[in-house]
Coordinates of C-alpha atoms in Angstrom, one line a residue:
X1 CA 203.2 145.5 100.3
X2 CA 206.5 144.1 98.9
X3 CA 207.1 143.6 95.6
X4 CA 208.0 139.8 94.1
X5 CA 211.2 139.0 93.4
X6 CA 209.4 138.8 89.4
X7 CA 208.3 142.2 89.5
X8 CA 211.4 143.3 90.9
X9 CA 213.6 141.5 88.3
X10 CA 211.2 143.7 85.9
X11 CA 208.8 141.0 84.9
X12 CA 208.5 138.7 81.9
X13 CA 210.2 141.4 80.0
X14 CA 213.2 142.5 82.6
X15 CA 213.9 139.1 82.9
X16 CA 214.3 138.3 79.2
X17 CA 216.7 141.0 79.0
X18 CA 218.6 140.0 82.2
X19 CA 218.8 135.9 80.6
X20 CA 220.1 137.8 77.3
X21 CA 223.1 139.2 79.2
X22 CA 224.0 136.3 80.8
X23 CA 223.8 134.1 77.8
X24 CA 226.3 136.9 75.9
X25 CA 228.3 137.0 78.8
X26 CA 228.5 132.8 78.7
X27 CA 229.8 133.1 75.2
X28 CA 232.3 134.8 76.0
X29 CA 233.3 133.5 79.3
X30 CA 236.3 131.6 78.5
X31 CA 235.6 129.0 81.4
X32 CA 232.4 128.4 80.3
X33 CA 231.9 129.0 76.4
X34 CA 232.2 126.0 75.3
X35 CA 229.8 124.6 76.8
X36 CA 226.8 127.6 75.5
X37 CA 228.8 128.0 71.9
X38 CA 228.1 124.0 71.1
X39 CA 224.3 124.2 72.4
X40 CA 222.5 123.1 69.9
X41 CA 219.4 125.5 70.3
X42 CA 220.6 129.2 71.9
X43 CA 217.2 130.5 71.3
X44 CA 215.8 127.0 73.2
X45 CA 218.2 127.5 76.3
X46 CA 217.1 131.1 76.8
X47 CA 213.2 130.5 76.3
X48 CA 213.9 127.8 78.9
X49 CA 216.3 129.9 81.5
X50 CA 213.5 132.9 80.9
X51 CA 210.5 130.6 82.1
X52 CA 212.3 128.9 85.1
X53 CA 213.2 132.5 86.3
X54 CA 210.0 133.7 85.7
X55 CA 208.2 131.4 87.4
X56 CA 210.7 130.9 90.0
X57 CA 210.2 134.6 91.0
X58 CA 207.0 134.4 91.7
X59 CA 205.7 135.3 88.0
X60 CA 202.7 133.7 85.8
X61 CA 204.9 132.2 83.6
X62 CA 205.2 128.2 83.4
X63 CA 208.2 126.0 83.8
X64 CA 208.5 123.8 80.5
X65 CA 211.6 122.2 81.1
X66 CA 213.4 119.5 83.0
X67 CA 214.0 119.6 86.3
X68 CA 217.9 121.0 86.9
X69 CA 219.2 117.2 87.8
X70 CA 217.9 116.3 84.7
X71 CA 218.4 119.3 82.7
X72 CA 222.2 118.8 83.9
X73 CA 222.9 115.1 84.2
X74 CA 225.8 113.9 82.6
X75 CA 227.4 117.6 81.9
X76 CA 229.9 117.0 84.6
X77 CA 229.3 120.7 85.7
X78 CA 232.3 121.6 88.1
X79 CA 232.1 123.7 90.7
X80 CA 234.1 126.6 89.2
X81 CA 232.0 126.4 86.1
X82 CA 228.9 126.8 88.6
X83 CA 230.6 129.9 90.0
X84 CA 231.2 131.2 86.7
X85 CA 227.9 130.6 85.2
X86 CA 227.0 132.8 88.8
X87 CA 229.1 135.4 88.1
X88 CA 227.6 136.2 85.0
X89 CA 224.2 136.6 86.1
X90 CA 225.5 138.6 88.7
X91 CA 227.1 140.8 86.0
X92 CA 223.7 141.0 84.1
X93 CA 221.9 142.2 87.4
X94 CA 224.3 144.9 87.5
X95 CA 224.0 145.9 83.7
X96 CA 220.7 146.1 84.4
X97 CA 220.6 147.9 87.2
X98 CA 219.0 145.3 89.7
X99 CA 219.2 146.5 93.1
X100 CA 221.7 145.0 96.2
X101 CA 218.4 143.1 98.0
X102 CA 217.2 141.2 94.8
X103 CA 220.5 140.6 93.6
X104 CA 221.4 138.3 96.7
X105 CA 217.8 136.8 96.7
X106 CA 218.9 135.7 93.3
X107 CA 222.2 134.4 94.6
X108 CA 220.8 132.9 97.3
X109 CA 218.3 130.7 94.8
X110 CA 221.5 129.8 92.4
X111 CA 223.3 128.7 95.3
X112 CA 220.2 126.7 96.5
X113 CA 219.7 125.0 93.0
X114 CA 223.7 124.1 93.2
X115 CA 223.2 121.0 94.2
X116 CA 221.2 119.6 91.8
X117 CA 223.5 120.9 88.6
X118 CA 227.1 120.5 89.9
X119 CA 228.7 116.9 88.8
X120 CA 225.4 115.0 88.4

């Protein structure tokens, strides 16, 4: 039997790991940092980013938060933002050693959720 994309993604714990790269790599992303250096609660955004995964991977975790439109509305997010917020979670798959297969599942969620986050 397959594993879930959670358990593949190393659980609750991989995953927290994986959401603390890409939030270090946001801060320093110049097209993005900005945006993650004025948030007004870091450890809120991760907690948040660490459950949606988790449960959007198949894991026992619950989702907490607003739904992306909502989480999103008003930011103006533009497309190249989107890809660069992408590009650092790929990055943090690869730090973390994530295998080719899971990280295009992954990619193929973020560009699924696009949508809903870009300019709403």
């Amino acid at each position: 039997m397959s594993k879930s994309l959670y358990e593949r993604l190393g659980g609750g714990q991989g995953i927290a790991r994986i959401v603390d790269d890409v939030v270090a790599g946001h801060l320093v992303n110049p097209l993005i940092q900005t945006r993650f250096q004025s948030a007004e609660d870091v450890d809120h955004l991760k907690r948040m980013a660490c459950e949606f995964f988790a449960a959007g991977s198949g894991g026992p975790e619950k989702y907490t938060g607003k739904d992306m439109r909502a989480a999103h509305k008003g930011m103006n997010i533009s497309e190249q933002e989107y890809i660069a917020v992408m590009d650092d979670i790929l990055a943090a798959l690869e730090k973390n050693n994530i295998d080719e297969a899971t990280k295009k599942d992954v990619l193929a969620i973020l560009y699924s959720l696009k949508g809903e986050i870009i300019r709403v």
